[in-house]
Short mmCIF file of N, CA and C in Angstrom, two decimals:
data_model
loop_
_atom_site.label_atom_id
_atom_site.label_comp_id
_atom_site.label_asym_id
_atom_site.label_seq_id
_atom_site.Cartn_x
_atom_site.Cartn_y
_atom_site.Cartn_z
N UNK L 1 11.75 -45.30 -45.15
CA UNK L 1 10.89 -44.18 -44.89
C UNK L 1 10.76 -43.92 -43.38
N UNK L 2 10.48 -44.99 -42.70
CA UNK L 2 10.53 -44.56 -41.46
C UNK L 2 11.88 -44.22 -40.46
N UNK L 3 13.32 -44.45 -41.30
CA UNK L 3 14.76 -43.68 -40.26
C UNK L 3 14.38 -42.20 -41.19
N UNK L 4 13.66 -41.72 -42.30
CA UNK L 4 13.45 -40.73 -42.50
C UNK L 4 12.51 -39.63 -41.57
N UNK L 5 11.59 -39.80 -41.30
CA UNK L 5 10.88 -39.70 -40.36
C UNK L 5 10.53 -39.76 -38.82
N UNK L 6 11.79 -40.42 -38.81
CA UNK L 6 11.69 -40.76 -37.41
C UNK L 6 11.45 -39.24 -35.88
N UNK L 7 12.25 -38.24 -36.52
CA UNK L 7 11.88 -37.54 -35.73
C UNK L 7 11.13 -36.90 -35.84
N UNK L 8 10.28 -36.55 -36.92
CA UNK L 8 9.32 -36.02 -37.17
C UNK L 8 7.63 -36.93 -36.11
N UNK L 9 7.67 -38.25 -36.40
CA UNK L 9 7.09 -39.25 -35.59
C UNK L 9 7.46 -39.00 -34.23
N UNK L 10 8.28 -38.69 -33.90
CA UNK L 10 9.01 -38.12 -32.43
C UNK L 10 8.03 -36.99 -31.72
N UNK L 11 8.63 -36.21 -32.93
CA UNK L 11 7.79 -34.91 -32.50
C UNK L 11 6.49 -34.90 -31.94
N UNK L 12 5.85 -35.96 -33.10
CA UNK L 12 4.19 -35.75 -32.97
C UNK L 12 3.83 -36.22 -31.84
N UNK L 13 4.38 -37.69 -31.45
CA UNK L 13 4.51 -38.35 -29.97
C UNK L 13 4.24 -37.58 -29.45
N UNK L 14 5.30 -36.86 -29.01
CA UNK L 14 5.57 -35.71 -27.53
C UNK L 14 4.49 -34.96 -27.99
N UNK L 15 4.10 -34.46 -28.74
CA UNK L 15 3.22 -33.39 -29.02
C UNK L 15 1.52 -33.83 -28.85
N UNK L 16 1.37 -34.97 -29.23
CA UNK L 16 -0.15 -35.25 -28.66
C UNK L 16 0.14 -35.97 -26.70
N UNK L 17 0.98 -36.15 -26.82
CA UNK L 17 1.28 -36.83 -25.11
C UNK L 17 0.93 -35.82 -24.33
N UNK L 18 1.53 -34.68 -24.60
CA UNK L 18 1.06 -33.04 -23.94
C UNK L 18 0.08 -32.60 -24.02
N UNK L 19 -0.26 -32.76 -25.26
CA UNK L 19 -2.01 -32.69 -25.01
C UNK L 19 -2.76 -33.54 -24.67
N UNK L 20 -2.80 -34.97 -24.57
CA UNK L 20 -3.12 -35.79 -23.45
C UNK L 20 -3.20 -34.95 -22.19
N UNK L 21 -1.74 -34.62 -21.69
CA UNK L 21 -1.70 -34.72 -20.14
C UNK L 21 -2.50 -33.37 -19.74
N UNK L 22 -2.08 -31.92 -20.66
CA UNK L 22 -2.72 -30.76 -20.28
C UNK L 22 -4.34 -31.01 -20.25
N UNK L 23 -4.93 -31.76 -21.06
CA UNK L 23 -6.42 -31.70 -21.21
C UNK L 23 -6.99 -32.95 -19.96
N UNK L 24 -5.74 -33.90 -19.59
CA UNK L 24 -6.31 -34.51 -18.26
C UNK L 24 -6.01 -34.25 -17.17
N UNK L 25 -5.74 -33.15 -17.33
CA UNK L 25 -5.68 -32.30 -15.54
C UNK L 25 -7.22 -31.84 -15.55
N UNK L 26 -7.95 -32.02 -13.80
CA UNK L 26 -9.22 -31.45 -13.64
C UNK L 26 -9.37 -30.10 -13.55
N UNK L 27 -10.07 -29.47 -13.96
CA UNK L 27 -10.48 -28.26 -13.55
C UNK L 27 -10.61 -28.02 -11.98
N UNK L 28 -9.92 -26.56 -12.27
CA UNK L 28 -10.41 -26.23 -10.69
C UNK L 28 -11.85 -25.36 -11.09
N UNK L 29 -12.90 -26.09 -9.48
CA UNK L 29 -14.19 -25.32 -9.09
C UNK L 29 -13.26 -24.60 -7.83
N UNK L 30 -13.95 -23.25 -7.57
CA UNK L 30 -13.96 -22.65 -6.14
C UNK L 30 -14.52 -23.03 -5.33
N UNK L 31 -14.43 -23.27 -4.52
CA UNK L 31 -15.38 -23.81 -3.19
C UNK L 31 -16.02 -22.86 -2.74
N UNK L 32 -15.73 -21.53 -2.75
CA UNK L 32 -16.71 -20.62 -2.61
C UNK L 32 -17.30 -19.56 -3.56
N UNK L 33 -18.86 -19.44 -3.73
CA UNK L 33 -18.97 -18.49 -5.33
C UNK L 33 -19.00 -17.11 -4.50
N UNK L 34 -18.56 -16.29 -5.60
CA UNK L 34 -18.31 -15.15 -5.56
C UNK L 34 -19.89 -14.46 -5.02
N UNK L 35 -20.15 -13.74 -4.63
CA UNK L 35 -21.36 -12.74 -4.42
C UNK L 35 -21.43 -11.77 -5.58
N UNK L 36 -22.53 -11.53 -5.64
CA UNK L 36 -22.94 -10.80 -7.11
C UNK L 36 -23.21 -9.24 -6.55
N UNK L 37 -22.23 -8.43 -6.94
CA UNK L 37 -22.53 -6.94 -6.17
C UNK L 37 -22.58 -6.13 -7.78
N UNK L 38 -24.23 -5.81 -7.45
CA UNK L 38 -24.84 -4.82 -8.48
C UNK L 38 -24.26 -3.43 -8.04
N UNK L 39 -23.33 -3.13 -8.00
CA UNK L 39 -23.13 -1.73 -7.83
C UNK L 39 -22.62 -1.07 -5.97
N UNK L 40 -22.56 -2.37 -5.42
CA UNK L 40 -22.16 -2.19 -4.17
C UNK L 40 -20.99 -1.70 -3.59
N UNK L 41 -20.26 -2.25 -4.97
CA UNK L 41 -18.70 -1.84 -4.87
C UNK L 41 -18.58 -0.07 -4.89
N UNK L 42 -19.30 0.41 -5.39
CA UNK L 42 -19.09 2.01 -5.71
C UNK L 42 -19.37 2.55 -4.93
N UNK L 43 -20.20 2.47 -3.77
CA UNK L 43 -20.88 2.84 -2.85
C UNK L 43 -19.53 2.57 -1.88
N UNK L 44 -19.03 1.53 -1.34
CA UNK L 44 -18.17 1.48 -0.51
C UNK L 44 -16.87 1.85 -0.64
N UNK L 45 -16.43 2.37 -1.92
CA UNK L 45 -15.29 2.76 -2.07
C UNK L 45 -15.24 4.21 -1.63
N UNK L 46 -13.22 4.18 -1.12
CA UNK L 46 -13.54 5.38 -0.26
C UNK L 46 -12.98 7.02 -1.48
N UNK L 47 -13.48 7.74 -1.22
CA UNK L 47 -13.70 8.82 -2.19
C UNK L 47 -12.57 9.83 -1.73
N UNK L 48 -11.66 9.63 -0.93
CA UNK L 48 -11.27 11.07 -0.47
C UNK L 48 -9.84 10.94 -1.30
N UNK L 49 -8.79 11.73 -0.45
CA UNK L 49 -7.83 11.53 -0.92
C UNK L 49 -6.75 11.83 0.43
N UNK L 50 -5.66 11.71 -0.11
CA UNK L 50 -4.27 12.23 1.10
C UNK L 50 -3.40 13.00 0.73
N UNK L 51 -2.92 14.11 1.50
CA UNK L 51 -2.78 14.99 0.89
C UNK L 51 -0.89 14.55 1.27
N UNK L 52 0.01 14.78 0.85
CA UNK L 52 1.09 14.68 1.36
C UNK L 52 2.23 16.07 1.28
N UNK L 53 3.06 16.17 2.46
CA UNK L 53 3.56 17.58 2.52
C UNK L 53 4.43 17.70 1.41
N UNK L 54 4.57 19.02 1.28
CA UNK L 54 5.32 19.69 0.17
C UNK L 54 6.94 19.71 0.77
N UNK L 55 7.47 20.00 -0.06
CA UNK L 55 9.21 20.13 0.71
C UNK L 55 9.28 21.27 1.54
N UNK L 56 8.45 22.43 1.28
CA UNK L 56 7.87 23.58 2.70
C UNK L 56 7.89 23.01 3.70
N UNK L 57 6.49 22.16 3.91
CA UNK L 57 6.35 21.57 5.15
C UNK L 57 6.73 20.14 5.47
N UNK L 58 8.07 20.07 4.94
CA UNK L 58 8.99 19.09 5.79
C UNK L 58 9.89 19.52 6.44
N UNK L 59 9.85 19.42 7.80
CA UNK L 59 10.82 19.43 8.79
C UNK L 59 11.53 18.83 9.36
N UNK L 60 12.95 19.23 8.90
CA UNK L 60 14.16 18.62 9.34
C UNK L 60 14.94 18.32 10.46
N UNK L 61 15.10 17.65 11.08
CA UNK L 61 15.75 17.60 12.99
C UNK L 61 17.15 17.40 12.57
N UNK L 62 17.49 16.56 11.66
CA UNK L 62 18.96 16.26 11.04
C UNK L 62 19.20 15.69 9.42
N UNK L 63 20.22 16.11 9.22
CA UNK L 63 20.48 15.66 8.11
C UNK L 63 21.48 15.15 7.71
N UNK L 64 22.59 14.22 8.19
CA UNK L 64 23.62 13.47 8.39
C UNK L 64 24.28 13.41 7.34
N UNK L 65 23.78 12.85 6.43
CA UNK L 65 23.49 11.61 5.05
C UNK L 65 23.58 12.54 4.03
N UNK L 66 23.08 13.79 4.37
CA UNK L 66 23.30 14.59 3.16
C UNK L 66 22.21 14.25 1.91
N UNK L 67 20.97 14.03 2.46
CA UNK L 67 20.03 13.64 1.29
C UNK L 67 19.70 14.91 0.98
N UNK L 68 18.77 14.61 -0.58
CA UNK L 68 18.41 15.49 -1.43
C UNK L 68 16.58 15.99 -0.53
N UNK L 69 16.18 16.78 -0.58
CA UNK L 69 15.23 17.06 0.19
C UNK L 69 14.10 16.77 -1.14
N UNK L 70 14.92 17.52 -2.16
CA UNK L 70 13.66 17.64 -3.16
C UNK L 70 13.16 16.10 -3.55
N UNK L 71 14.39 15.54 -4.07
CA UNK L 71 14.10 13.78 -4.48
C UNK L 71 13.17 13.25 -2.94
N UNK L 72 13.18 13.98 -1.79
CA UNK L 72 12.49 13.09 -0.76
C UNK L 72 10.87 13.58 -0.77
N UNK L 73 10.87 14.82 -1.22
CA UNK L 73 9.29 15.18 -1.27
C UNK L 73 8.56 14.29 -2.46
N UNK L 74 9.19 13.61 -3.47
CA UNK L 74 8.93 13.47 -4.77
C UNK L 74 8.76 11.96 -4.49
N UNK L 75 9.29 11.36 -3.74
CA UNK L 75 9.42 10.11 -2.54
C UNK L 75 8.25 10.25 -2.10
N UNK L 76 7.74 11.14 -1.50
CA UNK L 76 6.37 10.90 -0.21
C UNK L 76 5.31 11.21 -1.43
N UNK L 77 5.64 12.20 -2.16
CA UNK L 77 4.05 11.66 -3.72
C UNK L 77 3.93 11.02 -3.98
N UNK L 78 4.75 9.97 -4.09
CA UNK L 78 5.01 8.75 -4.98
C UNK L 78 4.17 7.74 -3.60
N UNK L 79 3.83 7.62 -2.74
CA UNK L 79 3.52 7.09 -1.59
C UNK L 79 1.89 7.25 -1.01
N UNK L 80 1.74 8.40 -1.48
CA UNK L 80 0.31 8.83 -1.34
C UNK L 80 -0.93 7.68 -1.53
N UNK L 81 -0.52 6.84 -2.91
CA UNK L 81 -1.70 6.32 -2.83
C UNK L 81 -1.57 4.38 -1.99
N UNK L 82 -0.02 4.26 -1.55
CA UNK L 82 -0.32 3.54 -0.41
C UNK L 82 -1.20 3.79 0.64
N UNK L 83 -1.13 5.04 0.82
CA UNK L 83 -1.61 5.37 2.38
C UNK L 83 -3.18 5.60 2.15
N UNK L 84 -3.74 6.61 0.68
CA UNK L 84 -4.80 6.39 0.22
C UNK L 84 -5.21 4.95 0.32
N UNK L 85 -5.28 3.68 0.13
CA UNK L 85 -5.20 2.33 0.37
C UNK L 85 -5.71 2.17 1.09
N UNK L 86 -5.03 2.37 2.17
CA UNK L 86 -4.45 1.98 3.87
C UNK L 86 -5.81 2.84 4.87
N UNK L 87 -5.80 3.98 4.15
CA UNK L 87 -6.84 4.96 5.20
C UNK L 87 -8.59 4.47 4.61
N UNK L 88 -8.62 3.63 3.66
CA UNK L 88 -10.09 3.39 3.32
C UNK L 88 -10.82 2.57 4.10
N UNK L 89 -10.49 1.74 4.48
CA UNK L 89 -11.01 0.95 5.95
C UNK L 89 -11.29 2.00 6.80
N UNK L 90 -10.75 2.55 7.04
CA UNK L 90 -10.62 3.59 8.39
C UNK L 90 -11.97 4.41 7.90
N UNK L 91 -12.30 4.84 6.79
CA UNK L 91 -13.07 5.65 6.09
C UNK L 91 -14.19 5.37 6.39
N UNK L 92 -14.13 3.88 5.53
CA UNK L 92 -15.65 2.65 5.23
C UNK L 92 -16.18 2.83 6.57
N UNK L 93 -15.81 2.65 7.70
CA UNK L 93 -16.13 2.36 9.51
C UNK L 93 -16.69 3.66 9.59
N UNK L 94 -15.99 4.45 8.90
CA UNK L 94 -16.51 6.10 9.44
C UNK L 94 -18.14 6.59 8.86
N UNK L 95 -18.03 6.34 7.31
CA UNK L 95 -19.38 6.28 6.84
C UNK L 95 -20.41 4.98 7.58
N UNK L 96 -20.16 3.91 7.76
CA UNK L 96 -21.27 3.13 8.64
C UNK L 96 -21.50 3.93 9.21
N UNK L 97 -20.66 4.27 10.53
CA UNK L 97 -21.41 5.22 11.78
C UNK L 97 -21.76 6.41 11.59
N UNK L 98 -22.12 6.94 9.97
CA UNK L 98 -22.48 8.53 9.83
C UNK L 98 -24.18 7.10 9.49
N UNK L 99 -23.94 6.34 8.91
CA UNK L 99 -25.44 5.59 8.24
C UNK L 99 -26.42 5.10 9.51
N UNK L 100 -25.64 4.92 10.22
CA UNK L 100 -26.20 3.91 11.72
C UNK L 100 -26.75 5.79 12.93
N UNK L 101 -26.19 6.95 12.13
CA UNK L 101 -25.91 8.05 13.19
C UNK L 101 -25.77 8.31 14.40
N UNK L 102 -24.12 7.51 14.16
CA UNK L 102 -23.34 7.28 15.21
C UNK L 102 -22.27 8.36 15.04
N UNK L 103 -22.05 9.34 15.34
CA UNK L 103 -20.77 9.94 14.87
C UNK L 103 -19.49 9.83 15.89
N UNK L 104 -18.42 9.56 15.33
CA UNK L 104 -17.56 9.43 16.18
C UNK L 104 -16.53 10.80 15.87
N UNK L 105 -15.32 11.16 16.82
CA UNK L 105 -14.61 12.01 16.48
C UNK L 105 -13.76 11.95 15.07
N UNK L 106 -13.69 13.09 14.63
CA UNK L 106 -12.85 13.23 13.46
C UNK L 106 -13.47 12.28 12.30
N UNK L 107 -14.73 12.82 11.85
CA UNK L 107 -15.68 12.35 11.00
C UNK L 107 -15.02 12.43 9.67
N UNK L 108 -14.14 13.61 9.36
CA UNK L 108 -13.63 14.06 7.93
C UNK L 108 -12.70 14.04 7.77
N UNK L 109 -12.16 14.68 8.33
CA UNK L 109 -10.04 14.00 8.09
C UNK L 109 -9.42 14.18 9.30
N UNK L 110 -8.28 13.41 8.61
CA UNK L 110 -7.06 13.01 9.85
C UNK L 110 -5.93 13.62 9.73
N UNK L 111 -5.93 13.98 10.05
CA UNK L 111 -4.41 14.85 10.58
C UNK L 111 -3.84 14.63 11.47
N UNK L 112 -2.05 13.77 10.78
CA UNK L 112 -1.41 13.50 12.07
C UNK L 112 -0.06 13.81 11.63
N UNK L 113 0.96 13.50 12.22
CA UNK L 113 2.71 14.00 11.82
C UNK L 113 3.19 12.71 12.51
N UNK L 114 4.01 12.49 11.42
CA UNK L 114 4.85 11.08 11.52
C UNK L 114 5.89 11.80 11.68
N UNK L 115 7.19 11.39 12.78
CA UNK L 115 8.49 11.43 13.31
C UNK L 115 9.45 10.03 12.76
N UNK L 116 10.41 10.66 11.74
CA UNK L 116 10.69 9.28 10.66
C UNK L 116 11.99 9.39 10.94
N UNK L 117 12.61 8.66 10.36
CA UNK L 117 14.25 8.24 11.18
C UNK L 117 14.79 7.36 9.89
N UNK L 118 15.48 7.83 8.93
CA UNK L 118 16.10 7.22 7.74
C UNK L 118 17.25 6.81 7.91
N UNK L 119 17.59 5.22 8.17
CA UNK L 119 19.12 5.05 8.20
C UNK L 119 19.76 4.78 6.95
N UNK L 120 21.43 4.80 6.86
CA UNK L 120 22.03 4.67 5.91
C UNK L 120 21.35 4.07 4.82
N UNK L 121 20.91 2.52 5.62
CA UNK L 121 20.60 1.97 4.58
C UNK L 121 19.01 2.00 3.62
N UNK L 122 18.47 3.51 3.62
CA UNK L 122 17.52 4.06 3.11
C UNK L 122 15.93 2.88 3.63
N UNK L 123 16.17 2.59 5.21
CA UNK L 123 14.81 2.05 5.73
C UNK L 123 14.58 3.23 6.60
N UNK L 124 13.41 3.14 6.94
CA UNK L 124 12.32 3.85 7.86
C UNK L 124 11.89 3.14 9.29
N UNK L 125 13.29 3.58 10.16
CA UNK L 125 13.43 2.73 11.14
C UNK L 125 12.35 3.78 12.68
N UNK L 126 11.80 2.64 12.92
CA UNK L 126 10.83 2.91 14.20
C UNK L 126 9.91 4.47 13.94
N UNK L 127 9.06 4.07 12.89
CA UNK L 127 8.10 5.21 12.73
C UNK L 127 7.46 5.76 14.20
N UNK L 128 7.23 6.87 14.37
CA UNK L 128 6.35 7.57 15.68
C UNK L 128 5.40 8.68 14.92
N UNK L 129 4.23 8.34 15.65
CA UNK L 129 3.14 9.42 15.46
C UNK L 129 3.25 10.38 16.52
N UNK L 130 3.55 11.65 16.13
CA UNK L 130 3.61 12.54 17.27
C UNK L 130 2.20 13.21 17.99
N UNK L 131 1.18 13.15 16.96
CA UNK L 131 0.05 13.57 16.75
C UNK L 131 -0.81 13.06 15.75
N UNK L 132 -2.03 12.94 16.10
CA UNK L 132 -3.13 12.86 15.44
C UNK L 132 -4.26 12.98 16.05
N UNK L 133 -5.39 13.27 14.95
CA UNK L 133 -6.79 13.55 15.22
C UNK L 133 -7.79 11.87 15.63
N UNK L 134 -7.27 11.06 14.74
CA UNK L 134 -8.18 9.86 15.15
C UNK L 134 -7.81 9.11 16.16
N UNK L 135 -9.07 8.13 16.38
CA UNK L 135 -8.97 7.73 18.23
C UNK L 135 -8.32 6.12 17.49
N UNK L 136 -8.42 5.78 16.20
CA UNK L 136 -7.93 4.58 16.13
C UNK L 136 -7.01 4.13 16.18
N UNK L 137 -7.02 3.44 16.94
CA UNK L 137 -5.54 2.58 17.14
C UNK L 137 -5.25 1.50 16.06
N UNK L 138 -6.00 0.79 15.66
CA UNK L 138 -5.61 -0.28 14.36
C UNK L 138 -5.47 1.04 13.51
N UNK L 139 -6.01 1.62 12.90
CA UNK L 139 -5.20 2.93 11.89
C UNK L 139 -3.83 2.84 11.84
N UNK L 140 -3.68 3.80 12.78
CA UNK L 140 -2.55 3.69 13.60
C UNK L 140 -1.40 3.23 13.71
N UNK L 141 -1.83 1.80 13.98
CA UNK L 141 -0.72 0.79 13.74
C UNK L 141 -0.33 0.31 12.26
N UNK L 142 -1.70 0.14 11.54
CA UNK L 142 -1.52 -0.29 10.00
C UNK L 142 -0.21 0.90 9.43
N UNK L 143 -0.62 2.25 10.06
CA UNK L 143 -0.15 3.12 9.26
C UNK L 143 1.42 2.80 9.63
N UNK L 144 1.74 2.88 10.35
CA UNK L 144 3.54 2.67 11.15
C UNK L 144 3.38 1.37 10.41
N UNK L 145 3.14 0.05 10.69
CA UNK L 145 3.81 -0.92 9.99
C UNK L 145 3.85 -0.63 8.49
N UNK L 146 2.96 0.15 7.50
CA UNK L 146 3.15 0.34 6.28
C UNK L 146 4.44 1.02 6.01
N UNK L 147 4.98 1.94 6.79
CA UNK L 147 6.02 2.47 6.74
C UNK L 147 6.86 2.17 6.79
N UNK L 148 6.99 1.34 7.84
CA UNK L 148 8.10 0.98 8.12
C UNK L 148 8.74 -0.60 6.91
N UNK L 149 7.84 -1.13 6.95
CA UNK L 149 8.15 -2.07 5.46
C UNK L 149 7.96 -1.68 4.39
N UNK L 150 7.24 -0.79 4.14
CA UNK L 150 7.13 -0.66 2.36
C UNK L 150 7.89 0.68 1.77
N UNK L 151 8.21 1.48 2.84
CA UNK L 151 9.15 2.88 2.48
C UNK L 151 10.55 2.31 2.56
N UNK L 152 11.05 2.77 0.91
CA UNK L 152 12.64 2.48 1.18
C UNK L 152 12.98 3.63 -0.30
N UNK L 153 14.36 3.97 0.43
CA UNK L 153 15.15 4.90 -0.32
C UNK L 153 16.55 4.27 -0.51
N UNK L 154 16.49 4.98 -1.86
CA UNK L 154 18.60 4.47 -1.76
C UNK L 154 19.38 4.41 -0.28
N UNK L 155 20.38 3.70 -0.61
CA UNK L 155 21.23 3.83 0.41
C UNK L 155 22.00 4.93 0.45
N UNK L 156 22.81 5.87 1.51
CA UNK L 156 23.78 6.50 1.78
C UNK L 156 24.64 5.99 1.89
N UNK L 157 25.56 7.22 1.76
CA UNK L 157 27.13 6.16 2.16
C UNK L 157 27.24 6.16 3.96
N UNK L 158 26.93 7.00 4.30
CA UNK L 158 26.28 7.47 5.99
C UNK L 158 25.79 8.17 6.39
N UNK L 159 25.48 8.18 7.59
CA UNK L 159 24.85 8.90 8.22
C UNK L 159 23.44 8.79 8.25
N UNK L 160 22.47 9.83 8.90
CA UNK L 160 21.33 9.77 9.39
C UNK L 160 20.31 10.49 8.60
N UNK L 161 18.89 10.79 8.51
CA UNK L 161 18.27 11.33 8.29
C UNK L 161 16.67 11.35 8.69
N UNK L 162 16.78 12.55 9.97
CA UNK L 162 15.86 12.59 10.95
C UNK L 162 14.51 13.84 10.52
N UNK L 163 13.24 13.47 10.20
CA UNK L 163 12.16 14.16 9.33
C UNK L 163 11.07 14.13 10.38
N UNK L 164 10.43 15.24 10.43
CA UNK L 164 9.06 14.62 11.03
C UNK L 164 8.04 16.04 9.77
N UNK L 165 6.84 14.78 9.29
CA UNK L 165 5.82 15.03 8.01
C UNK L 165 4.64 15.25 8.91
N UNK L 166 4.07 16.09 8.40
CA UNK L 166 2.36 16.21 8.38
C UNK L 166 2.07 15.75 7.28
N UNK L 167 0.95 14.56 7.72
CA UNK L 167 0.01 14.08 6.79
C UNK L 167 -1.59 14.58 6.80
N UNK L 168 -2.18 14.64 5.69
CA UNK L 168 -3.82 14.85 6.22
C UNK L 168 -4.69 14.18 5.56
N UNK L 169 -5.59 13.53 5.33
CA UNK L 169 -6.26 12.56 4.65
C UNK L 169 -8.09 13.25 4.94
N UNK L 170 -8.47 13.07 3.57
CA UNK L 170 -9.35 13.85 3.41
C UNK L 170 -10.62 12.73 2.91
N UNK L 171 -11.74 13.08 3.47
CA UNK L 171 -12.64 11.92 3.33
C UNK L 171 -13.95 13.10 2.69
N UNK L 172 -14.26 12.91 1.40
CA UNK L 172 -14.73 13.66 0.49
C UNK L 172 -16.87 12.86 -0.11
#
């Protein structure tokens, strides 16, 4: 009975051994407890939105590469709510100093034009702000490094593709 059984007895082995070992691992505690926000969260979230240009108002300096313009407007929608993201900090700072009545410039939106530079290999090499309304510089910068790492398009077979976008971000 038992070379009958034997792997069945096998089985069970391994099978309570695992549950041994899973049930004697410790629990993890956090070392830090969470804060209890009754509704705080809604209040600080930022409400606006970003508006991103239409294939109208994209302007072309070159087009090397031979990209599709339309697939690139359909590209920068698709992107909107990175930058929505990205501009809520910028926001949150803005409502403190409307609460504290502090107002600083460009209380409601930002309006600026990014100068973009698409190489072959569909990156977003050395973003430039040609313009904008806000005085922030961390903005600013968040906004160019977001670009420049998180925007990517197919590759070309060559060539260039030189854009500069108006963006506007709307704080509602």
């Amino acid at each position: 009975m038992l070379k009958r059984n034997a792997p069945l007895l096998a089985f069970l082995l391994v099978f309570v051994s695992v549950l041994y070992f899973v049930y004697s691992i410790p629990q993890y505690d956090p070392i830090v407890d969470a804060p209890d926000h009754e509704g705080g969260a809604v209040e600080d979230a930022f409400v606006g939105r970003v508006e991103m240009p239409s294939i109208d108002e994209i302007y072309v300096i070159e087009n090397t590469a031979g990209r599709d313009l339309n697939k690139l407007a359909m590209f920068l929608e698709g992107r909107a709510a990175g930058l929505h993201y990205l501009s809520s900090e910028y926001f949150k700072k803005v409502k403190v100093h409307r609460k504290e009545n502090r107002f600083v410039k460009s209380d409601d939106d930002v309006f600026l034009g990014l100068h973009l530079t698409l190489d072959s290999l569909g990156r977003f090499m050395d973003p430039k702000i040609m313009f904008s309304d806000s005085d922030d510089d961390v903005f600013k910068v968040k906004l160019l490094k977001h670009v420049e790492y998180f925007w990517r398009l197919p590759p070309s077979k060559q060539g260039k593709l030189e854009i500069w976008i108006p963006i506007r971000f709307h704080a509602n």
